[in-house]
Coordinates of C-alpha atoms (C1' of nucleotides) in Angstrom, one line a residue:
Chain N
M293 CA 0.0 8.7 -7.1
S294 CA -3.4 10.2 -6.4
I295 CA -5.5 9.5 -3.3
L296 CA -8.8 7.7 -4.0
P297 CA -11.7 10.2 -3.9
K298 CA -14.8 9.7 -1.9
S299 CA -16.7 8.9 -5.1
F300 CA -14.7 5.7 -5.4
Y301 CA -16.1 4.4 -2.1
T302 CA -19.6 5.6 -2.1
R303 CA -20.8 3.5 -5.1
S304 CA -23.6 1.1 -4.3
D305 CA -21.9 -2.1 -5.6
V306 CA -19.5 -3.2 -2.8
V307 CA -18.5 -6.3 -4.9
Q308 CA -17.3 -4.0 -7.7
V309 CA -15.4 -1.7 -5.3
S310 CA -13.8 -4.8 -3.8
K311 CA -12.4 -5.9 -7.2
E312 CA -11.2 -2.4 -8.0
L313 CA -9.3 -2.1 -4.7
L314 CA -7.0 -4.8 -6.1
G315 CA -3.8 -3.1 -7.3
K316 CA -4.4 0.1 -5.2
L317 CA -1.8 1.2 -2.6
L318 CA -2.7 1.0 1.0
V319 CA -0.6 3.5 3.0
S320 CA -0.2 4.1 6.7
R321 CA 1.7 6.8 8.5
I322 CA 1.7 6.0 12.2
N323 CA 3.9 8.2 14.5
G324 CA 5.7 9.5 11.4
V325 CA 6.5 6.0 10.1
L326 CA 5.4 5.5 6.5
T327 CA 4.5 2.0 5.3
A328 CA 2.6 0.9 2.3
G329 CA 1.6 -2.1 0.2
T330 CA -0.3 -3.0 -2.9
I331 CA -3.7 -4.6 -2.1
V332 CA -3.8 -8.1 -3.6
E333 CA -6.7 -9.8 -1.7
T334 CA -10.1 -8.5 -0.6
E335 CA -13.4 -9.7 0.7
A336 CA -16.8 -8.0 0.5
Y337 CA -19.4 -7.9 3.3
R338 CA -22.8 -6.4 2.7
A339 CA -25.7 -5.7 5.0
P340 CA -28.5 -6.3 5.3
D341 CA -28.8 -9.6 3.5
D342 CA -25.3 -11.1 4.1
K343 CA -25.3 -13.3 7.2
A344 CA -21.6 -13.2 7.4
C345 CA -21.6 -9.4 7.9
H346 CA -21.5 -8.0 11.4
A347 CA -24.3 -5.7 10.4
Y348 CA -26.5 -8.5 9.1
Q349 CA -30.1 -7.2 9.0
N350 CA -28.7 -3.7 9.5
K351 CA -28.1 -4.4 13.2
R352 CA -26.5 -1.3 14.8
T353 CA -24.3 -1.7 17.8
S354 CA -21.5 0.5 19.1
R355 CA -19.1 -1.7 17.2
T356 CA -21.0 -1.8 13.9
E357 CA -22.0 1.8 13.8
V358 CA -18.9 2.8 11.8
M359 CA -20.0 0.4 9.0
F360 CA -23.1 2.7 8.4
H361 CA -20.9 5.7 7.8
E362 CA -20.5 7.2 4.4
G363 CA -17.9 5.3 2.3
G364 CA -14.3 6.3 2.6
C365 CA -13.4 5.5 6.2
A366 CA -11.9 2.6 8.1
Y367 CA -13.6 -0.1 10.1
V368 CA -11.2 -1.9 12.4
Y369 CA -12.2 -4.5 14.9
I370 CA -10.5 -7.1 17.1
C371 CA -10.8 -10.7 16.2
Y372 CA -10.0 -13.6 18.6
G373 CA -8.9 -11.0 21.2
I374 CA -5.6 -10.6 19.4
H375 CA -5.8 -9.5 15.8
H376 CA -6.9 -6.1 14.5
L377 CA -8.7 -6.5 11.2
F378 CA -8.8 -3.6 8.8
N379 CA -11.8 -3.0 6.6
V380 CA -12.7 -0.2 4.1
V381 CA -16.2 1.2 4.5
S382 CA -18.1 1.7 1.2
G383 CA -21.5 2.8 0.1
E384 CA -23.6 5.8 0.9
K385 CA -24.4 6.7 4.5
D386 CA -26.6 4.1 6.2
M387 CA -25.5 1.3 3.9
A388 CA -23.3 -1.1 5.9
H389 CA -21.0 -2.2 3.1
V390 CA -17.4 -3.0 4.0
I391 CA -14.3 -4.6 2.4
L392 CA -11.9 -6.7 4.4
I393 CA -8.3 -6.3 3.2
R394 CA -6.8 -9.8 3.4
G395 CA -3.4 -9.4 1.7
I396 CA -1.0 -6.7 0.5
E397 CA 2.4 -6.8 -1.3
P398 CA 4.8 -4.8 0.7
I399 CA 6.1 -1.7 -1.1
K400 CA 7.4 0.9 1.3
G401 CA 8.8 0.8 4.8
V402 CA 9.4 -3.0 4.6
E403 CA 12.0 -2.8 7.4
H404 CA 9.4 -1.2 9.7
M405 CA 6.8 -3.8 8.8
M406 CA 9.3 -6.6 9.6
E407 CA 10.1 -5.1 12.9
R408 CA 6.4 -4.8 13.8
R409 CA 5.9 -8.4 12.9
G410 CA 9.0 -9.7 14.6
L411 CA 10.4 -11.1 11.4
N412 CA 14.1 -11.0 10.4
Q413 CA 13.5 -12.4 7.0
L414 CA 11.3 -11.1 4.2
K415 CA 8.7 -13.7 3.3
P416 CA 5.0 -13.8 2.2
A417 CA 3.9 -14.3 5.8
L418 CA 4.8 -10.7 6.5
T419 CA 1.6 -9.4 5.1
A420 CA -0.5 -12.4 4.2
G421 CA -3.8 -12.5 6.1
P422 CA -5.9 -9.7 7.6
G423 CA -4.4 -9.8 11.1
S424 CA -0.8 -9.9 9.8
L425 CA -1.0 -7.0 7.4
S426 CA -2.8 -4.8 9.9
K427 CA 0.0 -5.5 12.4
A428 CA 2.7 -4.8 9.7
L429 CA 1.1 -1.4 8.9
G430 CA 0.6 -0.6 12.6
I431 CA -3.2 -0.4 12.2
K432 CA -5.1 -0.8 15.5
K433 CA -8.7 -0.7 16.5
E434 CA -8.4 2.9 17.7
L435 CA -8.3 3.8 14.0
S436 CA -11.8 2.6 13.4
G437 CA -13.9 5.4 11.9
V438 CA -11.0 7.5 10.6
S439 CA -11.1 9.0 7.2
L440 CA -9.2 7.5 4.3
L441 CA -9.7 10.6 2.1
D442 CA -6.8 12.8 3.4
K443 CA -3.1 12.3 3.5
K444 CA -3.1 14.0 6.9
S445 CA -4.9 10.9 8.1
K446 CA -3.0 7.9 9.5
I447 CA -4.3 5.7 6.7
W448 CA -5.3 6.3 3.1
I449 CA -5.4 4.5 -0.3
E450 CA -3.8 5.7 -3.5
D451 CA -4.3 4.9 -7.1
Q452 CA -0.9 4.0 -8.4
G453 CA -2.0 3.7 -12.0
L454 CA -1.9 -0.1 -11.8
N455 CA -4.8 -1.6 -13.7
I456 CA -5.8 -5.1 -12.8
D457 CA -7.5 -6.8 -15.8
K458 CA -10.7 -8.7 -15.2
N459 CA -9.1 -12.0 -16.2
E460 CA -6.3 -11.4 -13.6
I461 CA -8.8 -11.5 -10.8
V462 CA -9.7 -14.8 -9.1
A463 CA -13.0 -15.0 -7.2
G464 CA -13.8 -17.6 -4.6
P465 CA -15.7 -18.2 -1.4
R466 CA -14.9 -16.2 1.7
V467 CA -13.1 -17.7 4.6
G468 CA -13.9 -18.3 8.2
M469 CA -17.6 -18.8 7.8
S470 CA -18.4 -21.4 10.5
T471 CA -22.1 -21.3 10.1
A472 CA -22.7 -23.1 6.9
E473 CA -25.2 -20.8 5.3
E474 CA -25.9 -20.1 1.7
C475 CA -24.1 -16.8 1.8
S476 CA -20.8 -18.5 2.9
H477 CA -20.5 -19.7 -0.6
W478 CA -20.9 -16.3 -2.3
P479 CA -17.8 -15.8 -4.3
W480 CA -16.9 -12.5 -2.7
R481 CA -13.2 -13.1 -2.0
F482 CA -11.0 -11.6 -4.7
R483 CA -7.3 -12.1 -5.4
I484 CA -4.8 -11.1 -8.0
K485 CA -4.1 -14.3 -9.9
G486 CA -0.6 -15.7 -9.3
N487 CA 0.5 -13.0 -6.9
K488 CA 2.8 -14.6 -4.4
W489 CA 1.7 -12.2 -1.7
S490 CA -1.9 -13.4 -2.0
S491 CA -2.8 -16.5 -0.1
K492 CA -3.7 -19.8 -1.8
P493 CA -7.3 -20.3 -2.9
N494 CA -9.3 -22.1 -0.3
T495 CA -11.3 -25.2 -1.1
V496 CA -15.1 -24.8 -1.4
K497 CA -16.7 -26.7 1.4
Y498 CA -20.3 -28.0 0.9
D499 CA -22.5 -28.7 3.8
F500 CA -24.4 -31.9 3.3
Chain G
dC208 C1' 1.5 -30.7 3.9
dA209 C1' -2.6 -31.4 7.0
dC210 C1' -4.4 -30.9 11.3
dG211 C1' -5.1 -29.4 16.0
dG212 C1' -4.8 -26.5 20.0
dG213 C1' -3.6 -22.3 22.6
dA214 C1' -3.4 -17.4 22.9
dT215 C1' -6.6 -13.6 24.5
dC216 C1' -10.4 -10.2 24.9
dG217 C1' -14.1 -7.2 22.9
dT218 C1' -18.7 -7.9 21.9
dC219 C1' -23.2 -9.5 22.4
dT220 C1' -26.7 -12.6 24.8
Chain L
dG259 C1' -20.5 -16.8 29.6
dA260 C1' -19.6 -18.1 24.9
dC261 C1' -17.4 -17.3 20.8
dG262 C1' -15.0 -15.3 16.8
dA263 C1' -14.1 -12.4 9.1
dT264 C1' -6.8 -15.3 12.9
dC265 C1' -2.2 -16.7 13.6
dC266 C1' 1.5 -19.5 15.1
dC267 C1' 3.7 -23.5 16.5
dG268 C1' 3.8 -28.4 17.4
dT269 C1' 2.9 -33.0 15.9
dG270 C1' 2.2 -36.7 12.6
dT271 C1' 2.5 -38.4 7.8

DNA sequence: CACGGGATCGTCT
DNA sequence: GACGATCCCGTGT
């Protein structure tokens, strides 16, 4: 169990980093409570050319500034006023490349996750979807910008020696793109094939 | 199973 | 002042 080094994150190809995050262990220690899960679904976002990225055209605001940090920290923002969505910042400084974590397979502290989610039964809904898994791990917007490179941090990612083969990865279009632009069809959503903790593939929608 | 609406608020115009 | 990288629950089939 070794923590992922900065060099894992600072590579220029965010799509490649997204694929390699599959099978890694996402760990949180919030107020002494340790919870962790294997990453089974990711989505890449890449400024400046990706219209779906908050930092499209390298737009810097107080919210997006974290995305321009050097790879290896968290980007957390609130969606629909309720959900805290956890992203991994990648790329060199000033490259706004991020990876949204969309699904994990619960590994440690399952009881704590269930309590945070208000579930009394273990089921895929516990950690399926970016809002749900963030809640299960206790990740909130206040953690935006924190380092992932140190186990003294509240969040980090470990290599657990699990190698996901290329043909075990399913690529598809990203979700939630309301504006039907070309980039909404970029196959930048990655899942581990057949993993029950990963959501179902979404249908490609064409805008005619 | 598919669809639809409500919750709820930070962020940007 | 509008809206969103979501989720949950209700309704209908």
